[in-house]
Structures are given as structure tokens and as C-alpha cells.
PDB file of C-alpha atoms and ligand atoms in Angstrom:
ATOM      1  CA  UNK A   1     -16.006 -31.413 -29.204  1.00 35.00           C
ATOM      2  CA  UNK A   2     -16.798 -28.506 -26.895  1.00 36.00           C
ATOM      3  CA  UNK A   3     -13.935 -26.251 -25.800  1.00 38.00           C
ATOM      4  CA  UNK A   4     -14.089 -24.220 -22.633  1.00 40.00           C
ATOM      5  CA  UNK A   5     -12.682 -20.913 -23.732  1.00 42.00           C
ATOM      6  CA  UNK A   6     -14.235 -18.909 -20.879  1.00 53.00           C
ATOM      7  CA  UNK A   7     -11.881 -17.038 -18.539  1.00 63.00           C
ATOM      8  CA  UNK A   8     -11.095 -18.991 -15.349  1.00 68.00           C
ATOM      9  CA  UNK A   9     -13.701 -18.131 -12.701  1.00 89.00           C
ATOM     10  CA  UNK A  10     -11.334 -16.724 -10.203  1.00 94.00           C
ATOM     11  CA  UNK A  11     -13.944 -15.597  -7.620  1.00 95.00           C
ATOM     12  CA  UNK A  12     -15.672 -18.936  -7.713  1.00 95.00           C
ATOM     13  CA  UNK A  13     -14.745 -20.776  -4.503  1.00 96.00           C
ATOM     14  CA  UNK A  14     -15.331 -24.270  -6.015  1.00 96.00           C
ATOM     15  CA  UNK A  15     -13.122 -23.498  -9.018  1.00 96.00           C
ATOM     16  CA  UNK A  16     -10.343 -21.893  -6.803  1.00 96.00           C
ATOM     17  CA  UNK A  17     -10.422 -24.968  -4.425  1.00 96.00           C
ATOM     18  CA  UNK A  18     -10.128 -27.331  -7.339  1.00 96.00           C
ATOM     19  CA  UNK A  19      -7.404 -25.261  -8.955  1.00 96.00           C
ATOM     20  CA  UNK A  20      -5.300 -25.035  -5.812  1.00 97.00           C
ATOM     21  CA  UNK A  21      -5.784 -28.676  -4.988  1.00 97.00           C
ATOM     22  CA  UNK A  22      -4.654 -29.695  -8.428  1.00 96.00           C
ATOM     23  CA  UNK A  23      -1.446 -27.676  -7.900  1.00 97.00           C
ATOM     24  CA  UNK A  24      -0.879 -28.956  -4.349  1.00 97.00           C
ATOM     25  CA  UNK A  25      -1.222 -25.449  -2.992  1.00 97.00           C
ATOM     26  CA  UNK A  26      -2.114 -24.599   0.555  1.00 97.00           C
ATOM     27  CA  UNK A  27      -2.596 -21.069   1.903  1.00 97.00           C
ATOM     28  CA  UNK A  28       0.328 -19.498   3.761  1.00 97.00           C
ATOM     29  CA  UNK A  29      -0.709 -17.312   6.718  1.00 96.00           C
ATOM     30  CA  UNK A  30       2.819 -16.086   6.972  1.00 96.00           C
ATOM     31  CA  UNK A  31       2.619 -14.555   3.491  1.00 98.00           C
ATOM     32  CA  UNK A  32      -0.752 -12.944   4.210  1.00 97.00           C
ATOM     33  CA  UNK A  33      -2.588 -15.058   1.765  1.00 98.00           C
ATOM     34  CA  UNK A  34      -6.312 -14.078   1.754  1.00 98.00           C
ATOM     35  CA  UNK A  35      -7.601 -14.331  -1.841  1.00 98.00           C
ATOM     36  CA  UNK A  36     -10.507 -12.142  -3.012  1.00 97.00           C
ATOM     37  CA  UNK A  37     -13.676 -14.086  -3.968  1.00 97.00           C
ATOM     38  CA  UNK A  38     -16.106 -11.145  -4.075  1.00 97.00           C
ATOM     39  CA  UNK A  39     -16.644 -10.509  -7.801  1.00 96.00           C
ATOM     40  CA  UNK A  40     -17.377  -6.861  -7.522  1.00 96.00           C
ATOM     41  CA  UNK A  41     -14.207  -5.796  -5.765  1.00 98.00           C
ATOM     42  CA  UNK A  42     -11.486  -6.263  -8.323  1.00 98.00           C
ATOM     43  CA  UNK A  43     -13.319  -4.404 -11.135  1.00 97.00           C
ATOM     44  CA  UNK A  44     -13.838  -1.513  -8.728  1.00 98.00           C
ATOM     45  CA  UNK A  45     -10.179  -1.464  -7.780  1.00 98.00           C
ATOM     46  CA  UNK A  46      -9.027  -1.668 -11.424  1.00 98.00           C
ATOM     47  CA  UNK A  47     -11.259   1.321 -12.286  1.00 98.00           C
ATOM     48  CA  UNK A  48     -10.185   3.245  -9.225  1.00 98.00           C
ATOM     49  CA  UNK A  49      -6.510   3.105 -10.135  1.00 98.00           C
ATOM     50  CA  UNK A  50      -7.319   4.611 -13.563  1.00 98.00           C
ATOM     51  CA  UNK A  51      -6.187   1.732 -15.689  1.00 98.00           C
ATOM     52  CA  UNK A  52      -6.664   2.467 -19.398  1.00 98.00           C
ATOM     53  CA  UNK A  53      -4.926   1.126 -22.559  1.00 98.00           C
ATOM     54  CA  UNK A  54      -2.376   3.975 -22.303  1.00 97.00           C
ATOM     55  CA  UNK A  55      -1.289   3.088 -18.773  1.00 98.00           C
ATOM     56  CA  UNK A  56       0.745   0.445 -16.964  1.00 98.00           C
ATOM     57  CA  UNK A  57      -0.112  -1.123 -13.652  1.00 98.00           C
ATOM     58  CA  UNK A  58       2.333  -2.595 -11.110  1.00 98.00           C
ATOM     59  CA  UNK A  59       0.568  -5.119  -8.861  1.00 98.00           C
ATOM     60  CA  UNK A  60       2.030  -6.569  -5.675  1.00 98.00           C
ATOM     61  CA  UNK A  61       1.022 -10.079  -4.631  1.00 98.00           C
ATOM     62  CA  UNK A  62      -1.143 -11.398  -7.474  1.00 98.00           C
ATOM     63  CA  UNK A  63      -2.088 -14.655  -5.642  1.00 98.00           C
ATOM     64  CA  UNK A  64      -4.096 -16.663  -8.266  1.00 97.00           C
ATOM     65  CA  UNK A  65      -4.416 -13.553 -10.455  1.00 98.00           C
ATOM     66  CA  UNK A  66      -7.965 -12.463  -9.691  1.00 97.00           C
ATOM     67  CA  UNK A  67      -7.033  -8.733  -9.707  1.00 98.00           C
ATOM     68  CA  UNK A  68      -4.358  -9.198 -12.301  1.00 98.00           C
ATOM     69  CA  UNK A  69      -6.871 -10.289 -14.823  1.00 97.00           C
ATOM     70  CA  UNK A  70      -9.233  -7.355 -14.174  1.00 97.00           C
ATOM     71  CA  UNK A  71      -6.225  -5.010 -14.518  1.00 98.00           C
ATOM     72  CA  UNK A  72      -5.084  -6.665 -17.723  1.00 97.00           C
ATOM     73  CA  UNK A  73      -8.555  -6.167 -19.162  1.00 97.00           C
ATOM     74  CA  UNK A  74      -8.174  -2.378 -18.806  1.00 98.00           C
ATOM     75  CA  UNK A  75      -4.462  -1.467 -18.776  1.00 98.00           C
ATOM     76  CA  UNK A  76      -1.960  -1.511 -21.578  1.00 98.00           C
ATOM     77  CA  UNK A  77       0.395  -3.573 -19.533  1.00 98.00           C
ATOM     78  CA  UNK A  78       0.371  -5.223 -16.058  1.00 98.00           C
ATOM     79  CA  UNK A  79       3.416  -6.426 -14.113  1.00 98.00           C
ATOM     80  CA  UNK A  80       2.737  -8.367 -10.902  1.00 98.00           C
ATOM     81  CA  UNK A  81       5.375  -9.120  -8.268  1.00 98.00           C
ATOM     82  CA  UNK A  82       4.875 -12.277  -6.295  1.00 98.00           C
ATOM     83  CA  UNK A  83       7.006 -13.703  -3.501  1.00 98.00           C
ATOM     84  CA  UNK A  84       5.484 -17.206  -3.286  1.00 98.00           C
ATOM     85  CA  UNK A  85       7.453 -19.547  -5.648  1.00 96.00           C
ATOM     86  CA  UNK A  86       4.670 -22.081  -5.509  1.00 97.00           C
ATOM     87  CA  UNK A  87       2.348 -19.786  -7.521  1.00 97.00           C
ATOM     88  CA  UNK A  88       4.061 -19.716 -10.972  1.00 93.00           C
ATOM     89  CA  UNK A  89       2.399 -22.823 -12.286  1.00 94.00           C
ATOM     90  CA  UNK A  90      -0.988 -21.639 -10.980  1.00 97.00           C
ATOM     91  CA  UNK A  91      -0.622 -18.152 -12.495  1.00 97.00           C
ATOM     92  CA  UNK A  92       0.631 -19.633 -15.808  1.00 96.00           C
ATOM     93  CA  UNK A  93      -2.770 -21.320 -15.943  1.00 95.00           C
ATOM     94  CA  UNK A  94      -4.955 -18.481 -14.789  1.00 96.00           C
ATOM     95  CA  UNK A  95      -3.224 -15.792 -16.802  1.00 96.00           C
ATOM     96  CA  UNK A  96      -2.903 -17.898 -20.005  1.00 94.00           C
ATOM     97  CA  UNK A  97      -3.941 -15.826 -23.028  1.00 92.00           C
ATOM     98  CA  UNK A  98      -3.469 -12.506 -21.085  1.00 95.00           C
ATOM     99  CA  UNK A  99      -0.516 -11.445 -23.116  1.00 96.00           C
ATOM    100  CA  UNK A 100      -0.235  -7.946 -21.596  1.00 98.00           C
ATOM    101  CA  UNK A 101       0.280  -9.290 -18.059  1.00 98.00           C
ATOM    102  CA  UNK A 102       3.361 -11.041 -16.659  1.00 96.00           C
ATOM    103  CA  UNK A 103       4.700 -11.949 -13.242  1.00 97.00           C
ATOM    104  CA  UNK A 104       8.065 -11.032 -11.686  1.00 97.00           C
ATOM    105  CA  UNK A 105       9.083 -13.316  -8.841  1.00 97.00           C
ATOM    106  CA  UNK A 106      10.544 -11.742  -5.759  1.00 97.00           C
ATOM    107  CA  UNK A 107      10.092  -9.703  -2.652  1.00 98.00           C
ATOM    108  CA  UNK A 108       8.596  -6.315  -3.438  1.00 97.00           C
ATOM    109  CA  UNK A 109      10.605  -4.857  -0.531  1.00 97.00           C
ATOM    110  CA  UNK A 110      13.919  -6.007  -1.966  1.00 97.00           C
ATOM    111  CA  UNK A 111      13.490  -5.487  -5.721  1.00 96.00           C
ATOM    112  CA  UNK A 112      14.849  -2.318  -7.323  1.00 96.00           C
ATOM    113  CA  UNK A 113      11.380  -0.895  -8.210  1.00 97.00           C
ATOM    114  CA  UNK A 114      12.395   2.357  -9.894  1.00 96.00           C
ATOM    115  CA  UNK A 115      14.542   0.250 -12.260  1.00 97.00           C
ATOM    116  CA  UNK A 116      11.851  -2.301 -12.774  1.00 97.00           C
ATOM    117  CA  UNK A 117       9.283   0.348 -13.629  1.00 98.00           C
ATOM    118  CA  UNK A 118      11.620   2.023 -16.088  1.00 97.00           C
ATOM    119  CA  UNK A 119      12.445  -1.221 -17.706  1.00 98.00           C
ATOM    120  CA  UNK A 120       8.860  -2.521 -17.921  1.00 98.00           C
ATOM    121  CA  UNK A 121       6.855   0.604 -18.533  1.00 98.00           C
ATOM    122  CA  UNK A 122       9.249   3.167 -20.082  1.00 96.00           C
ATOM    123  CA  UNK A 123       7.398   6.466 -20.295  1.00 93.00           C
ATOM    124  CA  UNK A 124       3.900   5.112 -19.808  1.00 96.00           C
ATOM    125  CA  UNK A 125       2.037   6.513 -16.801  1.00 97.00           C
ATOM    126  CA  UNK A 126       2.008   3.829 -14.125  1.00 98.00           C
ATOM    127  CA  UNK A 127      -0.301   3.077 -11.131  1.00 98.00           C
ATOM    128  CA  UNK A 128       0.216   0.630  -8.331  1.00 98.00           C
ATOM    129  CA  UNK A 129      -2.852  -1.571  -7.580  1.00 98.00           C
ATOM    130  CA  UNK A 130      -2.824  -4.348  -5.030  1.00 98.00           C
ATOM    131  CA  UNK A 131      -4.560  -6.329  -2.337  1.00 98.00           C
ATOM    132  CA  UNK A 132      -1.633  -6.018   0.069  1.00 98.00           C
ATOM    133  CA  UNK A 133      -0.356  -8.766   2.406  1.00 96.00           C
ATOM    134  CA  UNK A 134      -1.442  -7.377   5.708  1.00 94.00           C
ATOM    135  CA  UNK A 135       1.648  -8.292   7.685  1.00 93.00           C
ATOM    136  CA  UNK A 136       3.686  -5.739   5.768  1.00 95.00           C
ATOM    137  CA  UNK A 137       1.140  -3.095   4.711  1.00 96.00           C
ATOM    138  CA  UNK A 138       2.828  -0.063   6.134  1.00 94.00           C
ATOM    139  CA  UNK A 139       6.455  -1.105   5.174  1.00 95.00           C
ATOM    140  CA  UNK A 140       5.263  -1.664   1.550  1.00 97.00           C
ATOM    141  CA  UNK A 141       3.431   1.669   1.341  1.00 97.00           C
ATOM    142  CA  UNK A 142       6.338   3.588   2.890  1.00 95.00           C
ATOM    143  CA  UNK A 143       8.775   1.811   0.637  1.00 95.00           C
ATOM    144  CA  UNK A 144       6.784   2.797  -2.465  1.00 96.00           C
ATOM    145  CA  UNK A 145       6.449   6.426  -1.361  1.00 96.00           C
ATOM    146  CA  UNK A 146      10.003   6.826  -0.140  1.00 93.00           C
ATOM    147  CA  UNK A 147      11.511   5.337  -3.282  1.00 92.00           C
ATOM    148  CA  UNK A 148       9.704   8.272  -5.022  1.00 93.00           C
ATOM    149  CA  UNK A 149       8.377   5.852  -7.628  1.00 94.00           C
ATOM    150  CA  UNK A 150       7.197   7.549 -10.809  1.00 95.00           C
ATOM    151  CA  UNK A 151       3.577   6.386 -10.226  1.00 98.00           C
ATOM    152  CA  UNK A 152       0.418   8.442 -10.378  1.00 98.00           C
ATOM    153  CA  UNK A 153      -1.374   6.641  -7.571  1.00 98.00           C
ATOM    154  CA  UNK A 154      -1.211   3.667  -5.194  1.00 98.00           C
ATOM    155  CA  UNK A 155      -4.636   2.044  -4.952  1.00 98.00           C
ATOM    156  CA  UNK A 156      -4.560  -0.710  -2.341  1.00 98.00           C
ATOM    157  CA  UNK A 157      -6.673  -2.910  -0.095  1.00 98.00           C
ATOM    158  CA  UNK A 158      -5.500  -2.884   3.517  1.00 98.00           C
ATOM    159  CA  UNK A 159      -7.044  -3.728   6.890  1.00 97.00           C
ATOM    160  CA  UNK A 160      -9.911  -1.276   7.638  1.00 98.00           C
ATOM    161  CA  UNK A 161      -8.144   0.033  10.790  1.00 96.00           C
ATOM    162  CA  UNK A 162      -4.965   0.676   8.815  1.00 97.00           C
ATOM    163  CA  UNK A 163      -7.033   2.406   6.172  1.00 98.00           C
ATOM    164  CA  UNK A 164      -8.575   4.724   8.734  1.00 97.00           C
ATOM    165  CA  UNK A 165      -5.178   5.521  10.121  1.00 96.00           C
ATOM    166  CA  UNK A 166      -3.561   6.108   6.704  1.00 97.00           C
ATOM    167  CA  UNK A 167      -6.413   8.347   5.567  1.00 97.00           C
ATOM    168  CA  UNK A 168      -6.947  10.261   8.872  1.00 95.00           C
ATOM    169  CA  UNK A 169      -6.521  14.016   8.731  1.00 92.00           C
ATOM    170  CA  UNK A 170      -3.192  15.061  10.348  1.00 88.00           C
ATOM    171  CA  UNK A 171      -3.897  16.937  13.550  1.00 86.00           C
ATOM    172  CA  UNK A 172      -6.661  14.529  14.651  1.00 88.00           C
ATOM    173  CA  UNK A 173      -6.721  11.655  17.155  1.00 89.00           C
ATOM    174  CA  UNK A 174      -6.868   8.939  14.445  1.00 91.00           C
ATOM    175  CA  UNK A 175      -3.552  10.189  12.975  1.00 92.00           C
ATOM    176  CA  UNK A 176      -0.316   8.217  13.607  1.00 94.00           C
ATOM    177  CA  UNK A 177       3.269   8.799  12.489  1.00 94.00           C
ATOM    178  CA  UNK A 178       2.449   6.834   9.292  1.00 95.00           C
ATOM    179  CA  UNK A 179      -0.495   9.241   8.525  1.00 95.00           C
ATOM    180  CA  UNK A 180       1.840  12.269   8.509  1.00 96.00           C
ATOM    181  CA  UNK A 181       4.436  10.370   6.416  1.00 95.00           C
ATOM    182  CA  UNK A 182       1.873   9.318   3.862  1.00 96.00           C
ATOM    183  CA  UNK A 183       0.369  12.892   3.751  1.00 96.00           C
ATOM    184  CA  UNK A 184       3.741  14.327   2.892  1.00 97.00           C
ATOM    185  CA  UNK A 185       4.041  12.188  -0.270  1.00 97.00           C
ATOM    186  CA  UNK A 186       0.440  11.741  -1.318  1.00 98.00           C
ATOM    187  CA  UNK A 187      -3.204  12.619  -0.941  1.00 97.00           C
ATOM    188  CA  UNK A 188      -5.017   9.784   0.795  1.00 97.00           C
ATOM    189  CA  UNK A 189      -8.645   8.847   0.231  1.00 98.00           C
ATOM    190  CA  UNK A 190     -10.740   6.032   1.642  1.00 98.00           C
ATOM    191  CA  UNK A 191     -12.762   4.575  -1.277  1.00 98.00           C
ATOM    192  CA  UNK A 192     -14.822   1.686  -0.015  1.00 98.00           C
ATOM    193  CA  UNK A 193     -14.900  -1.004   2.649  1.00 98.00           C
ATOM    194  CA  UNK A 194     -14.775  -4.709   1.983  1.00 98.00           C
ATOM    195  CA  UNK A 195     -16.153  -7.266   4.469  1.00 98.00           C
ATOM    196  CA  UNK A 196     -14.058 -10.186   5.726  1.00 98.00           C
ATOM    197  CA  UNK A 197     -16.388 -12.658   3.982  1.00 98.00           C
ATOM    198  CA  UNK A 198     -15.018 -11.346   0.635  1.00 98.00           C
ATOM    199  CA  UNK A 199     -11.905 -13.434   1.092  1.00 98.00           C
ATOM    200  CA  UNK A 200     -10.801 -17.032   1.109  1.00 97.00           C
ATOM    201  CA  UNK A 201      -9.798 -17.872   3.768  1.00 97.00           C
ATOM    202  CA  UNK A 202     -11.767 -15.092   5.649  1.00 97.00           C
ATOM    203  CA  UNK A 203      -9.512 -13.017   7.806  1.00 96.00           C
ATOM    204  CA  UNK A 204     -10.557 -11.867  11.307  1.00 96.00           C
ATOM    205  CA  UNK A 205     -10.881  -8.224  10.208  1.00 96.00           C
ATOM    206  CA  UNK A 206     -12.631  -6.188   7.549  1.00 98.00           C
ATOM    207  CA  UNK A 207     -10.743  -4.389   4.895  1.00 98.00           C
ATOM    208  CA  UNK A 208     -10.867  -1.159   2.842  1.00 98.00           C
ATOM    209  CA  UNK A 209      -9.583   0.082  -0.430  1.00 98.00           C
ATOM    210  CA  UNK A 210      -7.653   3.373  -0.269  1.00 98.00           C
ATOM    211  CA  UNK A 211      -6.117   5.542  -3.052  1.00 98.00           C
ATOM    212  CA  UNK A 212      -2.990   7.465  -2.433  1.00 98.00           C
ATOM    213  CA  UNK A 213      -2.619  10.124  -5.309  1.00 98.00           C
ATOM    214  CA  UNK A 214       1.056  10.870  -5.382  1.00 98.00           C
ATOM    215  CA  UNK A 215       1.930  14.553  -5.031  1.00 97.00           C
ATOM    216  CA  UNK A 216       4.079  16.157  -7.695  1.00 94.00           C
ATOM    217  CA  UNK A 217       5.246  18.814  -5.164  1.00 93.00           C
ATOM    218  CA  UNK A 218       5.659  18.430  -1.382  1.00 93.00           C
ATOM    219  CA  UNK A 219       2.710  20.056   0.470  1.00 94.00           C
ATOM    220  CA  UNK A 220       4.973  22.130   2.816  1.00 95.00           C
ATOM    221  CA  UNK A 221       8.466  23.705   2.698  1.00 95.00           C
ATOM    222  CA  UNK A 222      10.795  21.679   4.793  1.00 96.00           C
ATOM    223  CA  UNK A 223      14.533  22.138   4.533  1.00 96.00           C
ATOM    224  CA  UNK A 224      15.526  18.689   5.806  1.00 96.00           C
ATOM    225  CA  UNK A 225      12.910  15.889   5.545  1.00 94.00           C
ATOM    226  CA  UNK A 226      14.930  13.559   7.685  1.00 94.00           C
ATOM    227  CA  UNK A 227      14.739  15.940  10.608  1.00 95.00           C
ATOM    228  CA  UNK A 228      10.988  16.328  10.168  1.00 97.00           C
ATOM    229  CA  UNK A 229      10.444  12.534  10.018  1.00 95.00           C
ATOM    230  CA  UNK A 230      12.637  12.077  13.089  1.00 95.00           C
ATOM    231  CA  UNK A 231      10.476  14.526  15.025  1.00 96.00           C
ATOM    232  CA  UNK A 232       7.298  12.802  13.889  1.00 96.00           C
ATOM    233  CA  UNK A 233       8.610   9.402  14.974  1.00 94.00           C
ATOM    234  CA  UNK A 234       9.807  10.672  18.324  1.00 95.00           C
ATOM    235  CA  UNK A 235       6.571  12.557  19.000  1.00 95.00           C
ATOM    236  CA  UNK A 236       4.241   9.682  18.111  1.00 95.00           C
ATOM    237  CA  UNK A 237       6.590   7.142  19.971  1.00 94.00           C
ATOM    238  CA  UNK A 238       5.354   8.863  23.198  1.00 94.00           C
ATOM    239  CA  UNK A 239       2.180  10.352  22.053  1.00 90.00           C
ATOM    240  CA  UNK A 240       0.761  10.985  25.426  1.00 91.00           C
ATOM    241  CA  UNK A 241       3.595  13.181  26.451  1.00 95.00           C
ATOM    242  CA  UNK A 242       3.860  16.923  25.516  1.00 96.00           C
ATOM    243  CA  UNK A 243       6.159  17.594  22.608  1.00 95.00           C
ATOM    244  CA  UNK A 244       8.586  19.355  24.903  1.00 94.00           C
ATOM    245  CA  UNK A 245       9.147  16.017  26.694  1.00 94.00           C
ATOM    246  CA  UNK A 246       8.676  13.495  23.813  1.00 94.00           C
ATOM    247  CA  UNK A 247      11.021  15.296  21.387  1.00 95.00           C
ATOM    248  CA  UNK A 248      13.973  15.060  23.682  1.00 92.00           C
ATOM    249  CA  UNK A 249      13.979  11.463  22.293  1.00 88.00           C
ATOM    250  CA  UNK A 250      14.919  12.965  18.929  1.00 89.00           C
ATOM    251  CA  UNK A 251      18.207  14.192  20.463  1.00 90.00           C
ATOM    252  CA  UNK A 252      17.268  17.827  21.353  1.00 93.00           C
ATOM    253  CA  UNK A 253      17.678  19.591  24.694  1.00 94.00           C
ATOM    254  CA  UNK A 254      14.562  21.106  26.270  1.00 94.00           C
ATOM    255  CA  UNK A 255      16.067  24.544  25.752  1.00 95.00           C
ATOM    256  CA  UNK A 256      16.532  23.924  21.982  1.00 96.00           C
ATOM    257  CA  UNK A 257      12.942  22.509  21.834  1.00 96.00           C
ATOM    258  CA  UNK A 258      11.402  25.404  23.837  1.00 96.00           C
ATOM    259  CA  UNK A 259      12.967  27.973  21.514  1.00 97.00           C
ATOM    260  CA  UNK A 260      12.008  26.088  18.321  1.00 97.00           C
ATOM    261  CA  UNK A 261       8.484  25.484  19.469  1.00 97.00           C
ATOM    262  CA  UNK A 262       8.134  29.265  20.105  1.00 97.00           C
ATOM    263  CA  UNK A 263       9.685  30.128  16.648  1.00 97.00           C
ATOM    264  CA  UNK A 264       7.228  27.761  14.967  1.00 97.00           C
ATOM    265  CA  UNK A 265       4.286  29.209  16.975  1.00 96.00           C
ATOM    266  CA  UNK A 266       3.481  25.835  18.703  1.00 96.00           C
ATOM    267  CA  UNK A 267       2.354  25.658  22.282  1.00 95.00           C
ATOM    268  CA  UNK A 268       4.964  23.735  24.406  1.00 88.00           C
ATOM    269  CA  UNK A 269       2.115  21.662  25.885  1.00 93.00           C
ATOM    270  CA  UNK A 270       0.961  20.351  22.446  1.00 95.00           C
ATOM    271  CA  UNK A 271       1.115  16.643  21.837  1.00 94.00           C
ATOM    272  CA  UNK A 272       2.315  14.836  18.652  1.00 94.00           C
ATOM    273  CA  UNK A 273      -1.190  14.056  17.388  1.00 93.00           C
ATOM    274  CA  UNK A 274      -2.243  17.688  17.544  1.00 93.00           C
ATOM    275  CA  UNK A 275       0.186  18.968  14.886  1.00 94.00           C
ATOM    276  CA  UNK A 276      -0.352  19.321  11.148  1.00 94.00           C
ATOM    277  CA  UNK A 277       2.299  18.518   8.636  1.00 95.00           C
ATOM    278  CA  UNK A 278       2.976  22.247   8.167  1.00 96.00           C
ATOM    279  CA  UNK A 279       3.636  22.623  11.893  1.00 96.00           C
ATOM    280  CA  UNK A 280       6.057  19.678  11.868  1.00 96.00           C
ATOM    281  CA  UNK A 281       7.804  21.288   8.881  1.00 97.00           C
ATOM    282  CA  UNK A 282       8.028  24.675  10.696  1.00 97.00           C
ATOM    283  CA  UNK A 283       9.373  22.952  13.821  1.00 97.00           C
ATOM    284  CA  UNK A 284      11.991  21.027  11.749  1.00 97.00           C
ATOM    285  CA  UNK A 285      13.044  24.271  10.067  1.00 97.00           C
ATOM    286  CA  UNK A 286      13.339  26.045  13.415  1.00 97.00           C
ATOM    287  CA  UNK A 287      15.608  23.267  14.737  1.00 95.00           C
ATOM    288  CA  UNK A 288      18.185  23.529  11.919  1.00 91.00           C
TER     289      UNK A 288
HETATM  290  N1  SAM B 301      -4.083 -10.347  -5.252  1.00 61.50           N
HETATM  291  C1  SAM B 301      -4.581 -11.621  -4.690  1.00 61.50           C
HETATM  292  C2  SAM B 301      -6.051 -11.441  -4.324  1.00 61.50           C
HETATM  293  O1  SAM B 301      -6.519 -10.271  -4.221  1.00 61.50           O
HETATM  294  O2  SAM B 301      -6.688 -12.520  -4.194  1.00 61.50           O
HETATM  295  C3  SAM B 301      -3.818 -12.082  -3.412  1.00 61.50           C
HETATM  296  C4  SAM B 301      -3.733 -11.052  -2.329  1.00 61.50           C
HETATM  297  S1  SAM B 301      -2.993 -11.747  -0.851  1.00 61.50           S
HETATM  298  C5  SAM B 301      -3.757 -10.655   0.363  1.00 61.50           C
HETATM  299  C6  SAM B 301      -1.365 -11.123  -0.807  1.00 61.50           C
HETATM  300  C7  SAM B 301      -0.344 -11.698  -1.845  1.00 61.50           C
HETATM  301  O3  SAM B 301       0.940 -11.124  -1.628  1.00 61.50           O
HETATM  302  C8  SAM B 301      -0.100 -13.221  -1.693  1.00 61.50           C
HETATM  303  O4  SAM B 301      -0.221 -13.774  -3.002  1.00 61.50           O
HETATM  304  C9  SAM B 301       1.311 -13.410  -1.136  1.00 61.50           C
HETATM  305  O5  SAM B 301       1.934 -14.558  -1.522  1.00 61.50           O
HETATM  306  C10 SAM B 301       1.954 -12.130  -1.702  1.00 61.50           C
HETATM  307  N2  SAM B 301       3.134 -11.616  -0.974  1.00 61.50           N
HETATM  308  C11 SAM B 301       3.302 -11.601   0.321  1.00 61.50           C
HETATM  309  N3  SAM B 301       4.463 -11.033   0.689  1.00 61.50           N
HETATM  310  C12 SAM B 301       4.989 -10.534  -0.448  1.00 61.50           C
HETATM  311  C13 SAM B 301       6.157  -9.782  -0.758  1.00 61.50           C
HETATM  312  N4  SAM B 301       7.032  -9.348   0.177  1.00 61.50           N
HETATM  313  N5  SAM B 301       6.403  -9.389  -2.050  1.00 61.50           N
HETATM  314  C14 SAM B 301       5.508  -9.784  -3.041  1.00 61.50           C
HETATM  315  N6  SAM B 301       4.401 -10.528  -2.821  1.00 61.50           N
HETATM  316  C15 SAM B 301       4.134 -10.865  -1.530  1.00 61.50           C
END
């Protein structure tokens, strides 16, 4: 009798259809379920996050496990967090035999990630690698960075436009509040783009893989981060206005702002998108 010991063909549309049908699974738009079917993407992502036998990888949203398997082939251990409770039986099948990978059920925004990482990976270097659900890309990225997770990098697939914004140089037109926030915690790089046809079902937009290499030290000296982030949010909240006008939204008088802008060496006519992170830090320090 012939046994089929080959790994499940998780980028084969026919196989996935049959697998999902057998489990009575239908895609949830609400959970951002677009599964990767382009065979070259997951190996590239797994390589890009630096997975080796000495490292651990935290994945968010494994779906049917297409990226999980590629990570497990390279990393010492893989832990994948999945919110959809219809997927356990599917993943039990697709990850069978992959003893260094397991799934934690829950919402990645609600789990205690620092504790989970400590418990699962101990002192191993850890990377985050994921094809993120697009409806919560920025909240997830900010949650990971703000929790100051002990991870080396966050290598994720996001919508192409989000990738461009996240990786824009602060001080340019493409930058947004999230660009500055990410730049404070990490060095962002655009790695490669992925067409919409690489997914099942195909979304209406193209995607890109980015890598955020987490900084060991902040890139600028700021005395109170909260003040700096409040200024960034207020400035970009009204990005067409001059900082002198938009920053009153952060609770400062025009007199205070005028003096602080002068101390920080910033023109009062400057707009939010024209400032670098260092300039926001200088302004925050001048307002203390
Ligand atoms: N990794 C798979 C792939 O590349 O084919 C699936 C990626 S799909 C874009 C996003 C996955 O994230 C889905 O499996 C979805 O159920 C899961 N998900 C959505 N919201 C989540 C959350 N808050 N926490 C954990 N997983 C979530």
C-alpha cells in the first residue's frame, strides 16, 4: 500500500479548497482571511526574519499554516497565535509531524505577549513573522513595538500602501504619525512587493513585506516619550495646518508653542510632516 508522506501542499489551490471544504471552513472577511498561495513568498519571509535552529519565531494568524510550516523548517521553535476557533482541526492536520510548531488560540492584541515569549522561548532570540490581517495592521505593529517585546525583528506582510507609509522617511510627504512612531522603536525596510493574485481569496490591493529591525537604543534623546507622541498625533491630526496651530490640539497655548518651536530651532510655519523624529524630540523636550 502506498502512503502519502509528502507535506500538505499548502499553496495548491485545489488542495486548500478540498481541505477547507472537508472541515466546513469558509473565509471570514472580518478576520482578514486572505491565505497565501504563491509558493515563493513564505520561504522568502522565513529567510528574511532570520529564522535558524537557534532562534524562535512568533507568528500571528497562521491560517492554514502555510507560513508556519516554512518557519518550522528553519527555526528551533515556532509559536503561532490564531483567533479563529474554527482553525484548530485544520492546523492539527496541516502541522502534523511538525513537532517544533504549535498554536496558541487567542487575540494577539489581548494576550500577554511578553509573558508568552518568556514562557515559550526563554532566552532564545525571537523574531515575529506574519502575514497580518489587514484590518488591524497598525494596531498590531504598534502593540508589538509599544510592549517592548524582546524580539530582534518584526517581518510582516501588510497592504502595499501601509508598507510605504510605515517605511517612509520621517520628514517626507509619505510619512504619517505611524511612520514616526515606528521609526522611534525600529528601523523599517521595504523588502518586496506581493501581487493580489498571490492570495486566496484575492484582495483588492497589492501587498508588501517589510522588516522592522527593533532598536536596542532609542534614536533620539527624549525626556518624556508620551509628550513626543502626543505632539506627533496632534500634528498629523491636522497635517495641513502649521504646527503653531495644529499643536494647540495637544493642550498648549500659542505662546508656549512659539517659545518651544524657537528653542528647538523649528520654523513656526512648519507642518507636521516636515519634521524629523529628532525635531519632535527637541520640541517635546522644550515643552517640559
Ligand atoms: N498566515 C496565513 C497565510 O499567510 O496564508 C493567514 C494570513 S491571514 C491574512 C490573517 C490571519 O490572522 C487569519 O488566519 C485570521 O484568522 C488571523 N487573525 C485575525 N485577527 C487576529 C487576531 N486579532 N489575533 C490573531 N489572529 C488573528
